Amino acid sequence: MRMQQERGGLEASKGGVNRQSASPLVESEAEQPEGEREVWKAALPSESYVPRVMPRLLSTGDMIATFLMIVFFITNATTAVAGGAAAFTYWALGALAFFIPGVIATAQLGVIFPHEGSLYNWTHKAFGGYWSFFAAFCAWFPGVLVIISAGDVIVSYLQGLNPGWLTEPWQQGLFIIALIGLTSALAIQRYSAVQKLVNLVAGLTMLAVVLLGLAGLVWLLGGHPSATSFSHLSDWSIRVDKNSGNLYLFGLITLAYLGTEVPLNMGGEVARLRVITRHLFWGALLVIVGYGVATFALLVVAGPQDGAAPFALVHVIDLALGKFMGNVAAFCLMSFFVMAMVVYNYAYARLLMVAGIDQRLPVKVARLNRQRVPANAICFQALVAIMVTAFVFLLAPYTVQITTPANLSTEVYNVMLASSTLVWAFSAGFLFFNLIRLHGMRHPLLRERRIVPAPILWGCVFCGSVACFLAIIGTLFYSWTSLISNTQWFIIISVLTFAYLVIAAIGSMFANSEANWESARL
């Protein structure tokens, strides 16, 4: 048995990984005394392997840019404007009840366990192997769907620039598949070079936000009336009445803040520990401001109805600042969604990589290429995304008439995003569950490295957990688009979400079997 365990490590070899050099720091639970088998005392192989073979080069600026690419899906503002001025009420409520608690919980867990894999690693420390893989899968699979959603937004933008482009579902599908292939090829290049491009695009995204803010101000200063009423208290209020209520916005806007932990999938590659807290603070601030500015411009210039289309972000700049500045904004925003496909791909590939290193998945998925990038995991994700895209755009529209071609991209975008974010929200709940569990285990690092006073930390755990649950319920019962009724929406989203969770549960059991099989094979 001991000889088998000593062969259980991983090292890079000709761009790959194998099982030849176990780290002396890794201790299996079987070797621990009976009274010391707490989950948190068992170091995972990935914790020692990643720092040895992947450079610690991510600075605060790099992580802020990555945070923006993950969390700041600016088209969420086009859906939020349906509530009029109340959109700001919900943005603030979502930030206070869910986003800021999630940021604090992420920072706390990241400081305690600054390792690759973020939620996967943290949940393993708190709940063990099965639940760590379950939480990681619930976070990973939606990431693949969001890659498709980002490509779908680009389709919408091209259609906004020229309504004659990509009118047929098969054209949209082939275009998205081409984008997935292109961005995946970029994601497997040298990480430092790709990160510089990510930083550039994050800057362009902020430029688009500045243009949106200027568009709103210029529109008002030029004597144009606001397209949305802000003058009455009722405009800002939460309404629960059946016909004109806006309560559905709570789930939509709260879930727009998901993803705080995803940049820390590269937690083993950050240059310094302080990068974890700094990038979360500045990244969260930019996200809150960005969503607010985009919503302001849409409501002032376009209004709740005309501002609801993804291309409205460009249209309001066209109206206020001219066509040239609108084209600049369109370029900035399309570059964001192209690069978001890259970032989601390589960020979520880290989850597959650490699972492979820890023998929860076949070790081949953890292999690195010559640029020290998990190319196998990235290619696998791209293949899954291509298969889903082919089914949605190339097969389904021509076998079952569920929508018109003109509405397909909008409906697919909303269904994909809603179903994926529901599962994502379920995994995000583990941010708070992990802290509760670690507190119950009296984990020493939770006391030694606490970043905020205990009352604030536990207040965040309570508020974040409740907000996450309410957002999930709200998203199930209220459609995100007028093209799909609430009843149809509930059926579609609940079935998809349930299917994802079943796949996650089965996948977690398979992962345990895979770990046992890998160990027995050594």
Short mmCIF file of C-alpha atoms in Angstrom, two decimals, residues 60-395:
data_model
loop_
_atom_site.label_atom_id
_atom_site.label_comp_id
_atom_site.label_asym_id
_atom_site.label_seq_id
_atom_site.Cartn_x
_atom_site.Cartn_y
_atom_site.Cartn_z
CA THR A 60 -3.78 42.24 -8.52
CA GLY A 61 -4.42 43.89 -11.89
CA ASP A 62 -4.53 40.52 -13.64
CA MET A 63 -7.04 39.16 -11.18
CA ILE A 64 -9.21 42.29 -11.32
CA ALA A 65 -9.39 41.94 -15.10
CA THR A 66 -10.28 38.26 -14.77
CA PHE A 67 -12.92 39.10 -12.15
CA LEU A 68 -14.53 41.61 -14.52
CA MET A 69 -14.56 39.13 -17.40
CA ILE A 70 -16.26 36.54 -15.20
CA VAL A 71 -18.78 38.57 -13.19
CA PHE A 72 -19.52 41.69 -15.25
CA PHE A 73 -21.82 40.26 -17.93
CA ILE A 74 -22.95 43.73 -18.98
CA THR A 75 -25.97 42.49 -20.94
CA ASN A 76 -27.59 41.69 -17.60
CA ALA A 77 -28.34 45.41 -17.47
CA THR A 78 -30.55 45.12 -20.56
CA THR A 79 -32.77 42.67 -18.71
CA ALA A 80 -32.77 44.63 -15.46
CA VAL A 81 -34.14 47.80 -17.12
CA ALA A 82 -37.56 46.14 -17.46
CA GLY A 83 -38.17 47.26 -13.88
CA GLY A 84 -37.60 50.94 -14.64
CA ALA A 85 -36.12 52.94 -11.78
CA ALA A 86 -36.71 49.95 -9.49
CA ALA A 87 -33.80 48.27 -11.26
CA PHE A 88 -31.47 50.38 -9.11
CA THR A 89 -33.32 49.24 -6.00
CA TYR A 90 -32.75 45.62 -6.96
CA TRP A 91 -29.12 46.18 -7.96
CA ALA A 92 -28.51 47.67 -4.51
CA LEU A 93 -30.50 44.96 -2.74
CA GLY A 94 -28.70 42.19 -4.63
CA ALA A 95 -25.33 43.74 -3.86
CA LEU A 96 -26.02 44.11 -0.14
CA ALA A 97 -27.78 40.79 0.37
CA PHE A 98 -25.77 38.51 -1.92
CA PHE A 99 -22.84 40.01 -3.82
CA ILE A 100 -20.92 41.64 -0.96
CA PRO A 101 -21.53 38.65 1.38
CA GLY A 102 -20.32 36.40 -1.43
CA VAL A 103 -17.20 38.50 -1.94
CA ILE A 104 -16.40 38.42 1.79
CA ALA A 105 -17.00 34.66 1.98
CA THR A 106 -14.80 34.12 -1.09
CA ALA A 107 -12.04 36.28 0.35
CA GLN A 108 -12.19 34.47 3.67
CA LEU A 109 -12.00 31.01 2.12
CA GLY A 110 -9.34 32.13 -0.34
CA VAL A 111 -7.11 33.46 2.42
CA ILE A 112 -7.51 30.27 4.47
CA PHE A 113 -6.91 27.96 1.49
CA PRO A 114 -4.99 29.80 -1.28
CA HIS A 115 -4.97 26.78 -3.56
CA GLU A 116 -5.92 25.98 -7.15
CA GLY A 117 -9.54 25.01 -7.72
CA SER A 118 -11.22 27.45 -5.27
CA LEU A 119 -14.66 25.97 -4.48
CA TYR A 120 -13.51 22.41 -5.20
CA ASN A 121 -10.64 22.72 -2.74
CA TRP A 122 -12.60 24.61 -0.10
CA THR A 123 -15.51 22.18 -0.13
CA HIS A 124 -13.12 19.25 0.15
CA LYS A 125 -11.69 20.78 3.32
CA ALA A 126 -15.16 21.24 4.77
CA PHE A 127 -17.22 18.29 3.52
CA GLY A 128 -14.88 15.81 1.86
CA GLY A 129 -14.49 14.32 -1.59
CA TYR A 130 -18.05 13.64 -2.75
CA TRP A 131 -19.43 17.09 -2.02
CA SER A 132 -16.31 18.84 -3.29
CA PHE A 133 -16.77 17.24 -6.71
CA PHE A 134 -20.53 17.87 -6.63
CA ALA A 135 -20.03 21.58 -5.88
CA ALA A 136 -17.29 21.85 -8.49
CA PHE A 137 -19.43 20.18 -11.16
CA CYS A 138 -22.34 22.50 -10.38
CA ALA A 139 -19.94 25.39 -10.95
CA TRP A 140 -18.19 23.88 -13.98
CA PHE A 141 -21.03 22.82 -16.28
CA PRO A 142 -22.79 26.22 -16.23
CA GLY A 143 -19.46 27.74 -17.22
CA VAL A 144 -19.58 25.71 -20.43
CA LEU A 145 -23.10 26.98 -21.13
CA VAL A 146 -22.06 30.57 -20.46
CA ILE A 147 -19.38 30.16 -23.14
CA ILE A 148 -22.23 29.43 -25.57
CA SER A 149 -24.26 32.35 -24.20
CA ALA A 150 -21.34 34.72 -24.80
CA GLY A 151 -21.16 33.54 -28.41
CA ASP A 152 -24.90 34.04 -28.70
CA VAL A 153 -24.56 37.65 -27.55
CA ILE A 154 -22.03 38.25 -30.31
CA VAL A 155 -24.60 36.91 -32.78
CA SER A 156 -27.13 39.42 -31.41
CA TYR A 157 -24.62 42.26 -31.82
CA LEU A 158 -23.85 41.32 -35.41
CA GLN A 159 -27.58 41.18 -36.12
CA GLY A 160 -27.87 44.64 -34.57
CA LEU A 161 -25.17 45.96 -36.88
CA ASN A 162 -26.80 44.31 -39.91
CA PRO A 163 -30.21 42.60 -39.61
CA GLY A 164 -29.42 40.53 -42.68
CA TRP A 165 -26.53 38.69 -41.00
CA LEU A 166 -26.90 35.25 -39.39
CA THR A 167 -30.66 35.05 -39.79
CA GLU A 168 -30.91 31.25 -39.91
CA PRO A 169 -30.34 28.99 -36.87
CA TRP A 170 -27.75 26.88 -38.69
CA GLN A 171 -25.80 30.03 -39.55
CA GLN A 172 -25.87 31.13 -35.93
CA GLY A 173 -24.82 27.68 -34.75
CA LEU A 174 -21.89 27.38 -37.16
CA PHE A 175 -20.72 30.87 -36.23
CA ILE A 176 -20.80 30.08 -32.50
CA ILE A 177 -18.98 26.78 -33.10
CA ALA A 178 -16.29 28.67 -35.02
CA LEU A 179 -15.99 31.13 -32.12
CA ILE A 180 -15.66 28.28 -29.63
CA GLY A 181 -12.87 26.76 -31.71
CA LEU A 182 -11.06 30.08 -32.12
CA THR A 183 -11.27 31.09 -28.47
CA SER A 184 -10.24 27.62 -27.30
CA ALA A 185 -7.16 27.79 -29.52
CA LEU A 186 -6.33 31.11 -27.90
CA ALA A 187 -6.93 29.74 -24.39
CA ILE A 188 -4.23 27.06 -24.74
CA GLN A 189 -1.53 29.59 -25.61
CA ARG A 190 1.05 30.88 -23.13
CA TYR A 191 -0.94 32.11 -20.13
CA SER A 192 1.04 35.30 -19.52
CA ALA A 193 0.46 36.44 -23.12
CA VAL A 194 -3.26 35.62 -22.98
CA GLN A 195 -3.56 37.45 -19.66
CA LYS A 196 -2.18 40.63 -21.22
CA LEU A 197 -4.89 40.42 -23.83
CA VAL A 198 -7.48 39.87 -21.10
CA ASN A 199 -6.24 43.00 -19.31
CA LEU A 200 -6.52 45.00 -22.54
CA VAL A 201 -10.09 43.85 -23.19
CA ALA A 202 -11.09 44.54 -19.58
CA GLY A 203 -9.86 48.09 -20.16
CA LEU A 204 -11.92 48.33 -23.35
CA THR A 205 -14.96 47.14 -21.42
CA MET A 206 -14.50 49.91 -18.90
CA LEU A 207 -14.18 52.34 -21.82
CA ALA A 208 -17.60 51.15 -23.03
CA VAL A 209 -18.98 51.79 -19.53
CA VAL A 210 -17.55 55.32 -19.61
CA LEU A 211 -19.18 55.89 -23.02
CA LEU A 212 -22.50 54.66 -21.64
CA GLY A 213 -22.26 57.04 -18.71
CA LEU A 214 -21.40 59.93 -21.04
CA ALA A 215 -24.32 58.99 -23.30
CA GLY A 216 -26.76 59.27 -20.42
CA LEU A 217 -25.36 62.61 -19.24
CA VAL A 218 -25.14 64.12 -22.74
CA TRP A 219 -28.70 63.03 -23.45
CA LEU A 220 -30.01 64.84 -20.37
CA LEU A 221 -27.78 67.91 -20.72
CA GLY A 222 -28.83 68.22 -24.37
CA GLY A 223 -32.38 68.88 -23.25
CA HIS A 224 -33.83 65.46 -23.98
CA PRO A 225 -36.32 64.13 -21.45
CA SER A 226 -35.52 60.92 -19.62
CA ALA A 227 -37.20 57.91 -21.19
CA THR A 228 -37.88 56.60 -17.68
CA SER A 229 -39.63 58.24 -14.76
CA PHE A 230 -37.49 58.69 -11.64
CA SER A 231 -39.55 61.37 -9.90
CA HIS A 232 -41.98 59.26 -7.88
CA LEU A 233 -41.18 57.02 -4.95
CA SER A 234 -43.34 54.31 -6.51
CA ASP A 235 -40.95 54.21 -9.49
CA TRP A 236 -38.21 52.89 -7.19
CA SER A 237 -40.34 50.56 -5.09
CA ILE A 238 -40.64 46.79 -4.99
CA ARG A 239 -44.04 45.76 -6.33
CA VAL A 240 -45.53 42.33 -5.75
CA ASP A 241 -48.89 42.71 -7.50
CA LYS A 242 -49.60 40.00 -10.07
CA ASN A 243 -49.89 42.08 -13.25
CA SER A 244 -47.47 44.96 -12.77
CA GLY A 245 -45.12 43.54 -10.16
CA ASN A 246 -41.35 43.59 -10.47
CA LEU A 247 -40.42 41.02 -7.83
CA TYR A 248 -39.04 38.74 -10.56
CA LEU A 249 -36.10 41.13 -10.88
CA PHE A 250 -34.68 40.06 -7.53
CA GLY A 251 -33.64 36.63 -8.76
CA LEU A 252 -32.42 37.91 -12.10
CA ILE A 253 -30.31 40.71 -10.67
CA THR A 254 -29.01 38.73 -7.70
CA LEU A 255 -27.79 35.95 -9.95
CA ALA A 256 -26.09 38.52 -12.18
CA TYR A 257 -23.55 38.86 -9.36
CA LEU A 258 -22.50 35.20 -9.50
CA GLY A 259 -18.90 34.14 -10.05
CA THR A 260 -16.90 35.77 -7.25
CA GLU A 261 -14.96 32.55 -6.63
CA VAL A 262 -14.15 31.68 -10.27
CA PRO A 263 -10.96 33.77 -10.65
CA LEU A 264 -9.59 31.89 -7.64
CA ASN A 265 -9.76 28.70 -9.66
CA MET A 266 -6.25 29.99 -10.42
CA GLY A 267 -5.61 30.59 -6.70
CA GLY A 268 -2.40 28.56 -6.78
CA GLU A 269 -1.00 30.91 -9.42
CA VAL A 270 -1.41 34.28 -7.67
CA ALA A 271 1.81 36.11 -6.93
CA ARG A 272 1.02 37.10 -3.31
CA LEU A 273 -1.64 36.29 -0.74
CA ARG A 274 -2.81 39.91 -0.58
CA VAL A 275 -3.81 39.70 -4.27
CA ILE A 276 -6.81 37.62 -3.16
CA THR A 277 -8.41 40.31 -1.02
CA ARG A 278 -7.35 43.26 -3.16
CA HIS A 279 -8.72 41.97 -6.45
CA LEU A 280 -12.02 41.07 -4.80
CA PHE A 281 -12.42 44.57 -3.33
CA TRP A 282 -11.62 46.51 -6.49
CA GLY A 283 -13.30 44.02 -8.80
CA ALA A 284 -16.53 44.12 -6.78
CA LEU A 285 -16.49 47.92 -6.76
CA LEU A 286 -16.06 48.10 -10.54
CA VAL A 287 -18.84 45.56 -11.11
CA ILE A 288 -21.33 47.48 -8.95
CA VAL A 289 -20.46 50.78 -10.63
CA GLY A 290 -20.49 49.23 -14.11
CA TYR A 291 -23.93 47.69 -13.73
CA GLY A 292 -25.25 50.97 -12.32
CA VAL A 293 -23.85 53.10 -15.15
CA ALA A 294 -25.10 50.75 -17.87
CA THR A 295 -28.58 50.64 -16.33
CA PHE A 296 -28.64 54.44 -15.99
CA ALA A 297 -27.79 54.99 -19.66
CA LEU A 298 -30.34 52.46 -20.89
CA LEU A 299 -33.16 53.87 -18.77
CA VAL A 300 -32.44 57.51 -19.55
CA VAL A 301 -31.95 57.21 -23.31
CA ALA A 302 -33.95 54.12 -24.35
CA GLY A 303 -36.39 53.35 -21.54
CA PRO A 304 -37.53 50.02 -20.07
CA GLN A 305 -38.88 48.58 -23.32
CA ASP A 306 -36.42 49.76 -25.98
CA GLY A 307 -33.51 49.16 -23.64
CA ALA A 308 -34.26 45.47 -23.20
CA ALA A 309 -32.36 44.16 -26.26
CA PRO A 310 -28.63 43.31 -25.94
CA PHE A 311 -27.76 45.73 -28.77
CA ALA A 312 -29.48 48.57 -26.90
CA LEU A 313 -26.16 49.18 -25.12
CA VAL A 314 -24.77 50.32 -28.48
CA HIS A 315 -27.97 51.99 -29.65
CA VAL A 316 -28.09 54.45 -26.74
CA ILE A 317 -24.53 55.58 -27.54
CA ASP A 318 -25.51 55.95 -31.21
CA LEU A 319 -28.36 58.25 -30.20
CA ALA A 320 -26.45 60.39 -27.71
CA LEU A 321 -22.86 60.45 -28.97
CA GLY A 322 -23.13 59.55 -32.65
CA LYS A 323 -22.59 56.53 -34.85
CA PHE A 324 -18.80 56.57 -34.62
CA MET A 325 -18.77 56.32 -30.82
CA GLY A 326 -21.48 53.67 -31.07
CA ASN A 327 -19.24 51.61 -33.33
CA VAL A 328 -16.39 52.02 -30.86
CA ALA A 329 -18.65 50.75 -28.07
CA ALA A 330 -19.80 47.84 -30.24
CA PHE A 331 -16.17 46.84 -30.84
CA CYS A 332 -15.38 47.10 -27.11
CA LEU A 333 -18.38 45.02 -26.08
CA MET A 334 -17.94 42.34 -28.74
CA SER A 335 -14.27 42.04 -27.78
CA PHE A 336 -15.44 41.52 -24.20
CA PHE A 337 -17.68 38.60 -25.11
CA VAL A 338 -15.03 37.02 -27.34
CA MET A 339 -12.47 37.23 -24.55
CA ALA A 340 -15.05 36.11 -21.98
CA MET A 341 -15.26 32.84 -23.91
CA VAL A 342 -11.48 32.51 -23.52
CA VAL A 343 -11.49 33.35 -19.80
CA TYR A 344 -14.39 31.07 -18.93
CA ASN A 345 -12.67 28.26 -20.81
CA TYR A 346 -9.28 28.43 -19.11
CA ALA A 347 -10.69 29.36 -15.69
CA TYR A 348 -13.07 26.40 -15.55
CA ALA A 349 -10.47 24.09 -17.05
CA ARG A 350 -8.61 24.48 -13.74
CA LEU A 351 -11.43 22.59 -12.01
CA LEU A 352 -10.98 19.64 -14.35
CA MET A 353 -7.22 19.88 -13.97
CA VAL A 354 -7.17 19.68 -10.17
CA ALA A 355 -9.75 16.88 -10.23
CA GLY A 356 -7.44 14.97 -12.54
CA ILE A 357 -4.39 15.65 -10.38
CA ASP A 358 -6.28 14.43 -7.32
CA GLN A 359 -7.37 11.31 -9.25
CA ARG A 360 -11.05 12.24 -9.19
CA LEU A 361 -11.03 12.23 -13.01
CA PRO A 362 -8.76 10.40 -15.47
CA VAL A 363 -5.27 11.83 -15.11
CA LYS A 364 -5.12 12.68 -18.83
CA VAL A 365 -7.45 15.61 -18.26
CA ALA A 366 -4.82 17.22 -16.00
CA ARG A 367 -1.98 17.16 -18.50
CA LEU A 368 -0.33 20.44 -19.40
CA ASN A 369 1.03 21.49 -22.77
CA ARG A 370 4.41 23.11 -23.35
CA GLN A 371 3.01 26.47 -22.21
CA ARG A 372 2.02 24.94 -18.86
CA VAL A 373 -1.67 25.26 -19.69
CA PRO A 374 -4.24 22.46 -19.10
CA ALA A 375 -4.86 22.03 -22.83
CA ASN A 376 -6.66 18.68 -22.55
CA ALA A 377 -9.23 20.13 -20.15
CA ILE A 378 -9.75 23.18 -22.36
CA CYS A 379 -10.23 21.03 -25.47
CA PHE A 380 -12.67 18.78 -23.63
CA GLN A 381 -14.75 21.78 -22.54
CA ALA A 382 -14.72 23.12 -26.08
CA LEU A 383 -15.95 19.77 -27.38
CA VAL A 384 -18.83 19.75 -24.88
CA ALA A 385 -19.77 23.33 -25.81
CA ILE A 386 -19.69 22.49 -29.52
CA MET A 387 -21.93 19.44 -29.01
CA VAL A 388 -24.49 21.49 -27.05
CA THR A 389 -24.37 24.27 -29.67
CA ALA A 390 -24.89 21.79 -32.48
CA PHE A 391 -27.93 20.33 -30.73
CA VAL A 392 -29.52 23.71 -29.94
CA PHE A 393 -28.88 25.45 -33.26
CA LEU A 394 -28.37 22.74 -35.86
CA LEU A 395 -30.69 19.95 -34.73
#
